[in-house]
Short mmCIF file of C-alpha atoms and ligand atoms in Angstrom, two decimals:
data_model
loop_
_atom_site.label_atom_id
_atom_site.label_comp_id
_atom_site.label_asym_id
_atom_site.label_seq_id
_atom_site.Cartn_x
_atom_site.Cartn_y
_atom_site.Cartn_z
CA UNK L 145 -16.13 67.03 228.68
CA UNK L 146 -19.81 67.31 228.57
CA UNK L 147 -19.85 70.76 229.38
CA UNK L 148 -17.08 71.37 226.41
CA UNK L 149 -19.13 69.45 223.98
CA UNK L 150 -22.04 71.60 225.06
CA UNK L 151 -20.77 74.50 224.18
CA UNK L 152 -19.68 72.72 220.85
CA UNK L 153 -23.00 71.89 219.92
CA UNK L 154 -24.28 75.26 220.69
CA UNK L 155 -22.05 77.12 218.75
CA UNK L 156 -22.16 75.05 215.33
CA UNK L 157 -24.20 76.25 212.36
CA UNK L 158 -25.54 73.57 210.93
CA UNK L 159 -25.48 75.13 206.67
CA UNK L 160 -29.48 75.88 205.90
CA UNK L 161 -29.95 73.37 203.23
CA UNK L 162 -31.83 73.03 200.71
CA UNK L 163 -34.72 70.43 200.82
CA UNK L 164 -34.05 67.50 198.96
CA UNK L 165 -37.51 67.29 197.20
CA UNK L 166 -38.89 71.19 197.71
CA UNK L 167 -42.15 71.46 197.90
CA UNK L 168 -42.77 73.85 194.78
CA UNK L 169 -42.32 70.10 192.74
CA UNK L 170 -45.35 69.45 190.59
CA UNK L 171 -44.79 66.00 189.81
CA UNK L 172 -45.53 65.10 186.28
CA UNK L 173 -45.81 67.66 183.60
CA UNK L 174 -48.06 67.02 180.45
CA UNK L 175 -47.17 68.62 177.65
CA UNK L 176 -48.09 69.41 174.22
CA UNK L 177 -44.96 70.18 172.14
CA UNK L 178 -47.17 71.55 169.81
CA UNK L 179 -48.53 74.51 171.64
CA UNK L 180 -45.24 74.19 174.15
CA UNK L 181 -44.47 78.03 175.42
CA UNK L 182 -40.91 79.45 175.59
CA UNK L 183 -42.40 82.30 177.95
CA UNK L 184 -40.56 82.58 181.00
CA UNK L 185 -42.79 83.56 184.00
CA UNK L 186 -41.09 86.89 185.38
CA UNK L 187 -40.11 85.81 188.84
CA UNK L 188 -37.96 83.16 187.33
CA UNK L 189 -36.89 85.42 185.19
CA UNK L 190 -35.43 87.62 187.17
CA UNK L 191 -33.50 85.11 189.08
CA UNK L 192 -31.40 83.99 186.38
CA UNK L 193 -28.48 85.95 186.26
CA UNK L 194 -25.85 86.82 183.12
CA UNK L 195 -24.57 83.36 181.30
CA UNK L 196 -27.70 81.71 182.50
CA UNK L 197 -26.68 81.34 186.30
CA UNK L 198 -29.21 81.03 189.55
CA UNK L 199 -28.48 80.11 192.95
CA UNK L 200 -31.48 79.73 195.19
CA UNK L 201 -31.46 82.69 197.72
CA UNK L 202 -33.17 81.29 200.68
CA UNK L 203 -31.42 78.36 200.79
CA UNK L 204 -27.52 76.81 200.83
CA UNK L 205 -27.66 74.81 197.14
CA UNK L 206 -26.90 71.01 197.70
CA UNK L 207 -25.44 70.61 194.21
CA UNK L 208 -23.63 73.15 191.50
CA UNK L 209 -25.02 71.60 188.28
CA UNK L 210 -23.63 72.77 184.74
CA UNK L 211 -25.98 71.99 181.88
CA UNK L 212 -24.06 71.37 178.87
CA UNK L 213 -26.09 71.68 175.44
CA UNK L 214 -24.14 70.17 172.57
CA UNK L 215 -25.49 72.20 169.77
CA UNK L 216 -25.93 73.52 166.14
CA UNK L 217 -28.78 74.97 164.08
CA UNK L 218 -31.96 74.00 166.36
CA UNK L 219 -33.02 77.79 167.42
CA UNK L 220 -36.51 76.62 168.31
CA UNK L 221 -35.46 73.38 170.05
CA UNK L 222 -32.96 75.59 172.25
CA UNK L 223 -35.61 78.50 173.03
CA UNK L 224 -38.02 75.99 174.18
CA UNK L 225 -35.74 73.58 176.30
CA UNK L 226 -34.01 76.83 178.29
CA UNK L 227 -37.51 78.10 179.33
CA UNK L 228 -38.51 74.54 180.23
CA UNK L 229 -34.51 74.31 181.96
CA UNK L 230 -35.41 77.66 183.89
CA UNK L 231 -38.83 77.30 185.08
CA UNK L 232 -38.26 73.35 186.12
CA UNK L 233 -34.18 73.62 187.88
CA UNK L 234 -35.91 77.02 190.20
CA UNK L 235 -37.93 74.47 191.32
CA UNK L 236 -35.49 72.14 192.23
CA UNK L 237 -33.72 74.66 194.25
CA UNK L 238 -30.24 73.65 192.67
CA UNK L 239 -27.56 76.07 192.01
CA UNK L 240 -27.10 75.67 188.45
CA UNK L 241 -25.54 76.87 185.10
CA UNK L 242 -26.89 76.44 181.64
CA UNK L 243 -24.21 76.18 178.48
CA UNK L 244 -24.25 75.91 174.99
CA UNK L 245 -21.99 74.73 173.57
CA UNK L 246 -22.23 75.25 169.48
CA UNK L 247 -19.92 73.69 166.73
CA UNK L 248 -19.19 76.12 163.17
CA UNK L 249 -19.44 74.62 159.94
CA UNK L 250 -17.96 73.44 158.28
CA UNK L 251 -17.02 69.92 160.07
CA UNK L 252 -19.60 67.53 160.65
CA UNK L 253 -21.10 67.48 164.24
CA UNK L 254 -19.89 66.19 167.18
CA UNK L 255 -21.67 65.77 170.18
CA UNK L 256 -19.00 63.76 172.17
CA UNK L 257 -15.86 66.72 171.27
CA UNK L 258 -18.66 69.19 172.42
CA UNK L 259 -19.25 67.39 175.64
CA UNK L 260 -16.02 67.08 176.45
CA UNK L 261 -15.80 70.98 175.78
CA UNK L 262 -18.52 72.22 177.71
CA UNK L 263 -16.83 70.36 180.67
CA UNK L 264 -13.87 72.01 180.55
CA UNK L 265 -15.03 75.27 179.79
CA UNK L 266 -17.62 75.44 182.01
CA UNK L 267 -15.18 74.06 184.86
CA UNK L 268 -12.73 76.94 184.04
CA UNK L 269 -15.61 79.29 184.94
CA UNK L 270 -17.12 77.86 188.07
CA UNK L 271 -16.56 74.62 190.00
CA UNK L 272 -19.54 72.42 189.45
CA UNK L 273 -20.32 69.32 191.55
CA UNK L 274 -22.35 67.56 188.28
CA UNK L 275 -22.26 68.05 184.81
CA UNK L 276 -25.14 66.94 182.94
CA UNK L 277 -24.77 66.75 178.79
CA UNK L 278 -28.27 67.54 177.35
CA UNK L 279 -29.93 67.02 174.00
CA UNK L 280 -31.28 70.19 172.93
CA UNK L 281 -34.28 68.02 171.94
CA UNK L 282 -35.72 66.46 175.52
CA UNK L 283 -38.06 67.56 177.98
CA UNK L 284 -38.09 66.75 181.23
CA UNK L 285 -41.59 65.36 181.94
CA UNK L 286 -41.62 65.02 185.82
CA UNK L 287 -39.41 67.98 188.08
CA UNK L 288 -39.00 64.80 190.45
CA UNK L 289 -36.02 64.09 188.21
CA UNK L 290 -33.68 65.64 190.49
CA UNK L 291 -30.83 67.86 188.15
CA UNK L 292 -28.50 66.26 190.57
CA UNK L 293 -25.41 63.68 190.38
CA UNK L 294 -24.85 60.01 191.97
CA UNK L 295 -22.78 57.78 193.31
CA UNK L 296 -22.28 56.20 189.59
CA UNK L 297 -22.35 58.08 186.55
CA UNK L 298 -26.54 58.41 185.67
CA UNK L 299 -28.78 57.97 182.54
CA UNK L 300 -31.64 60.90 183.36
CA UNK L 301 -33.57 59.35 180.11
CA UNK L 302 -35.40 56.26 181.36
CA UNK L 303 -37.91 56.79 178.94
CA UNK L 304 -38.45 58.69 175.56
CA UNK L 305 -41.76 59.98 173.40
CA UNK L 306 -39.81 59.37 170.58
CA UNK L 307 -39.40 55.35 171.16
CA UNK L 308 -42.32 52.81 171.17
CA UNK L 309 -40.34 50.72 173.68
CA UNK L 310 -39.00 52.51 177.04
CA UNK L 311 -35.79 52.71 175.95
CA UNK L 312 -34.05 51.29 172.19
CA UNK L 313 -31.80 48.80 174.30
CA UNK L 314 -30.70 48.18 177.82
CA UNK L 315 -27.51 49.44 177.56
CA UNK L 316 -28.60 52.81 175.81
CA UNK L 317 -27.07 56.07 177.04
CA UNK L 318 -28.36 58.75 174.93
CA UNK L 319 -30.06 61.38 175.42
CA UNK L 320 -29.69 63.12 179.02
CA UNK L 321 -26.32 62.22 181.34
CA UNK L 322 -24.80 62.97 184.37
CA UNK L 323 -21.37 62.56 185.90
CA UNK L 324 -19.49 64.41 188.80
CA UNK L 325 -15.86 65.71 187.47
CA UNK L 326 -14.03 63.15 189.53
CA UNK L 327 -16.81 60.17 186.89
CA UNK L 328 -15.95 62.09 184.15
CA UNK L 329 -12.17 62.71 184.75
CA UNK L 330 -12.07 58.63 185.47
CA UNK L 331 -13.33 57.85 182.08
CA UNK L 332 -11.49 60.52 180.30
CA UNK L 333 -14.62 62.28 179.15
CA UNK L 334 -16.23 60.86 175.46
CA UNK L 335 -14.47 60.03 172.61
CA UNK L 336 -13.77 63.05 170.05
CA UNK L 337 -13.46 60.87 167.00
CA UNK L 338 -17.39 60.53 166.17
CA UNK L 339 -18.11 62.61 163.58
CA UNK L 340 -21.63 62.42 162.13
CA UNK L 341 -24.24 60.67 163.97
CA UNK L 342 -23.89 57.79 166.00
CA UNK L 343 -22.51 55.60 168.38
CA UNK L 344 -20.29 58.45 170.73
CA UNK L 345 -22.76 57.26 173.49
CA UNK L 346 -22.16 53.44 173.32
CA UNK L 347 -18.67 54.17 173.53
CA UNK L 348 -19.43 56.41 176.38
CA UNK L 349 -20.81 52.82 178.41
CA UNK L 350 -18.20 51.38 177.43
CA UNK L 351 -15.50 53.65 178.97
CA UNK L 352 -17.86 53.32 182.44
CA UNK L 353 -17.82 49.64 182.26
CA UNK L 354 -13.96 49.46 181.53
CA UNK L 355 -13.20 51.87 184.48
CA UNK L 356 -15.31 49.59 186.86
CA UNK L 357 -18.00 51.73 187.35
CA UNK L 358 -21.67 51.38 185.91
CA UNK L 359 -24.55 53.78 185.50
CA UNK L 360 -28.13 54.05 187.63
CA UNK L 361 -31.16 55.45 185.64
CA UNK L 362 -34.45 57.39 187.86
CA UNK L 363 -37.48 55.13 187.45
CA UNK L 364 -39.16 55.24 183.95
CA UNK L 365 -42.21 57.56 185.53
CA UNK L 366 -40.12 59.99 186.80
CA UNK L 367 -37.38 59.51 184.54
CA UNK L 368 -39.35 60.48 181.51
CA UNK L 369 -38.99 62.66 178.41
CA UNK L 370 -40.80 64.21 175.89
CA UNK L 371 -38.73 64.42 172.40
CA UNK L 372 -39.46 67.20 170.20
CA UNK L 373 -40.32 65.73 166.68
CA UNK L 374 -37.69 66.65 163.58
CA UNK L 375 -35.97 65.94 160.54
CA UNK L 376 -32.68 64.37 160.34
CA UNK L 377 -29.52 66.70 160.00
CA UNK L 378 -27.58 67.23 156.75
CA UNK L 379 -24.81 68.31 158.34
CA UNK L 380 -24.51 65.56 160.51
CA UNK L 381 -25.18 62.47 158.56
CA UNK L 382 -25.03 58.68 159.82
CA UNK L 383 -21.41 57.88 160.59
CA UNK L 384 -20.60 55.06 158.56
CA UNK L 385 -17.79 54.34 160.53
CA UNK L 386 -19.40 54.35 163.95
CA UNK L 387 -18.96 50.45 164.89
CA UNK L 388 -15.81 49.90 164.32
CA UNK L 389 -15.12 52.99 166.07
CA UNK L 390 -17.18 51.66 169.38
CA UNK L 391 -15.72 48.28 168.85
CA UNK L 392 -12.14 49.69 169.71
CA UNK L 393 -13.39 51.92 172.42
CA UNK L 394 -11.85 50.56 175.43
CA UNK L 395 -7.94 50.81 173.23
CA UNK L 396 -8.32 54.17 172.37
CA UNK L 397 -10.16 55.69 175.77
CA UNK L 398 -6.82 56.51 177.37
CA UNK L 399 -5.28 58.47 174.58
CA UNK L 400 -9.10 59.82 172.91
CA UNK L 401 -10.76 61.91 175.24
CA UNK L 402 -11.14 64.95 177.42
CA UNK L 403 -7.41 65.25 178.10
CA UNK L 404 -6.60 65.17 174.90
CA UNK L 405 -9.51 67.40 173.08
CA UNK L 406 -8.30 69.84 169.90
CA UNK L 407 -10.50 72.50 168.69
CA UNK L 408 -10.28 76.78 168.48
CA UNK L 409 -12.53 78.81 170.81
CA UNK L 410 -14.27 81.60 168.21
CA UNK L 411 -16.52 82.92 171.03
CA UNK L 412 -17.31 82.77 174.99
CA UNK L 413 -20.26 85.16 175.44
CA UNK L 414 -22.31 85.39 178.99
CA UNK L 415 -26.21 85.42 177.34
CA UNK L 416 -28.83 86.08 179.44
CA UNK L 417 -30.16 83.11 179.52
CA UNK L 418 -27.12 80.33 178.82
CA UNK L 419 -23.39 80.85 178.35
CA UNK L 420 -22.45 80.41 174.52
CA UNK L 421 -19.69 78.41 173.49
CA UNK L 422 -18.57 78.91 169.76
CA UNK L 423 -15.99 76.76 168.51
CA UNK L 424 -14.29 75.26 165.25
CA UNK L 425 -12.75 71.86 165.14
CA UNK L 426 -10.45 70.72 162.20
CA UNK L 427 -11.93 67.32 161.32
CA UNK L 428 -9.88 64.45 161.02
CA UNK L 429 -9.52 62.97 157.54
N1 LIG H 592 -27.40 68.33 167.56
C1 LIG H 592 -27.55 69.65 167.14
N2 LIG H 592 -27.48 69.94 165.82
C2 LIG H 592 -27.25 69.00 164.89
C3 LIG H 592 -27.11 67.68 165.31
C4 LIG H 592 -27.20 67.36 166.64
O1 LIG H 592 -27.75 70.55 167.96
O2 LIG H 592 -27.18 69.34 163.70
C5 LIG H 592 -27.34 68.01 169.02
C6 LIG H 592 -28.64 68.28 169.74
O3 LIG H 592 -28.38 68.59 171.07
C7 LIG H 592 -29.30 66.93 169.61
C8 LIG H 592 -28.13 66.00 169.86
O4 LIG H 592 -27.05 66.64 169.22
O5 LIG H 592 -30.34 66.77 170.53
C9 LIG H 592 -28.34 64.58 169.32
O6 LIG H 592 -28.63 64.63 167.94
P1 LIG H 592 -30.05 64.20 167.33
O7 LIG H 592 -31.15 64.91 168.03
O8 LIG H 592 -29.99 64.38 165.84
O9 LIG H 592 -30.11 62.72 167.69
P2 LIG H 592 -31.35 61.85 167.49
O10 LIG H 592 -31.03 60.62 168.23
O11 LIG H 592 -31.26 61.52 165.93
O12 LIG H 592 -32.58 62.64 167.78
C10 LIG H 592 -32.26 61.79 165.05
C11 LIG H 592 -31.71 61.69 163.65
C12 LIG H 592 -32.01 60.35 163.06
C13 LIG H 592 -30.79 59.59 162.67
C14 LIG H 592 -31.21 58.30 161.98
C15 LIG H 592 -30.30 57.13 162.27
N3 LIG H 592 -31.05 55.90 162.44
C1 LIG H 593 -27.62 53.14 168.30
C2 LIG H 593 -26.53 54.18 168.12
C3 LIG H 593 -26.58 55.18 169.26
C4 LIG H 593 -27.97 55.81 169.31
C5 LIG H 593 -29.01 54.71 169.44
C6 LIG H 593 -30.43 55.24 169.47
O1 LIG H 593 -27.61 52.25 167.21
O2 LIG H 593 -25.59 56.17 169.07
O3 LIG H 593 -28.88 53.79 168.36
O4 LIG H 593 -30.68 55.89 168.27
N1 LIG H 593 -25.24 53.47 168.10
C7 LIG H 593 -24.55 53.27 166.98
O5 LIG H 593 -24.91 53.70 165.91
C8 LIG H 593 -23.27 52.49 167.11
S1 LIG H 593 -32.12 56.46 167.97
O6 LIG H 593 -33.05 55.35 168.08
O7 LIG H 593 -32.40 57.48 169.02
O8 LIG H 593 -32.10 57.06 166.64
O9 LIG H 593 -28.09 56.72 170.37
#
């Protein structure tokens, strides 16, 4: 038997991973959103490939992540963020895939129908381990915020520019989130009813707590972000009817939700550096 395990043990490839913290990390990253660069330095560059795509090369990838951007009219927002996304996730070593996923007028915006999109969309094109929903409006301030999922569904936005306290509230989920399909499945995605702004993400924790699951946040330092400063939209104006809406969250979550999502795909186009998502949704009256 020993000899057999021997043998075993000899012949097994153990996969070359990637390191969990790579070295290329620079910790915290200050940065000036005034003078912020969308440059893209050419070696990273030239690793992304069509629809915004890398896998590390010298290494096997721990984690497939898809970063979906729920999105609409912020050009400058989205050409900074992707050449923050691409410079900072290269140095993670993760294998990952960037999508935007954009709404047509004239409905009001909905991030929570757009999540649930760019989930299902981005699934029928690869298998990803971790989907992460993005504001096209945050910065990762510290590459020690690993692009990577958890055991529980995870709030990547411990801490905001744009808020005097850490966070509004203790329970806030805004922002930056990530859930593996089988989190995501479980809570049947977010609710596609919010139109306008408001209160898709409190439903969101609500659906988590209802399915007996919770959500773990990084530590504020590492878990921080830098908000890009703007206006309010006009085409997506305060939801009056936001509260009662998260107030029967946990009734509607099994009918409202990923499974049940409506909308018309316009456009599926492979950018160079994300994969666009055009779509129309007939809002409900
Ligand atoms: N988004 C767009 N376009 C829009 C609206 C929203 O791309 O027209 C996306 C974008 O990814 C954004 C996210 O949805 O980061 C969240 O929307 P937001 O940035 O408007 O949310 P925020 O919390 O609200 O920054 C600022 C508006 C103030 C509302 C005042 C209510 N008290
Ligand atoms: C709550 C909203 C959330 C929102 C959070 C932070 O009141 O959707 O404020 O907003 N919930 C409802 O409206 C029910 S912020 O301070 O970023 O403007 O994310």
């Amino acid at each position: 038997r020993l000899h057999n395990d021997s043998i075993i043990l000899k012949n097994f490839k153990r996969p070359n991973y990637c390191p969990l913290w790579p070295e290329k990390l620079v910790g915290r990253m200050d940065m000036d959103v005034a003078v912020i660069s969308t440059e893209i330095s050419p070696a990273v560059q030239e690793s992304i490939a069509e629809g915004g795509v890398f896998k590390p090369e010298v290494c096997s990838p721990r984690e497939r992540t898809a970063i979906i951007i729920p999105y609409r009219n912020r050009e400058n927002h989205l050409k900074v963020l992707l050449s923050h996304l691409h410079e900072v996730l290269q140095r993670q070593m993760i294998e990952y895939g960037i999508y935007v996923i954009e709404m047509a007028f004239p409905a009001q915006f909905n991030r929570g129908l757009l999540a649930n999109v760019g989930f299902l969309t981005s699934s029928s094109i690869r298998s990803y381990t971790c989907y992460i929903i993005h504001d096209v409006d945050l910065l990762m301030m510290d590459d020690r915020n690993m692009y990577r999922c958890g055991r529980v569904p995870r709030h990547l936005t411990a801490s905001n520019t744009k808020y005097t306290k850490r966070l509004p509230y203790l329970a806030y989920f805004g922002g930056v989130v990530a859930f593996t399909p089988e989190q995501f499945w479980k809570v049947n995605g977010f609710s596609n009813l919010y139109f306008g702004w408001g209160g898709e993400d409190d439903d969101m924790v609500y659906r988590i707590f209802h399915t007996g699951q919770h959500f773990s946040r990084p530590k504020p330092i590492i878990g921080g972000y830098t908000a890009i400063e703007h206006d309010s939209d006009s085409t997506n104006p305060v939801n009056p009817n936001r509260q009662a809406l998260v107030n029967s969250a946990r009734r509607r979550m099994v009918d409202d939700g990923v499974r049940s999502v409506m909308y018309q795909r316009l456009a599926l186009e492979f950018k160079p550096l994300y994969t666009w998502v055009y779509i129309s949704v007939q809002e409900a009256k």
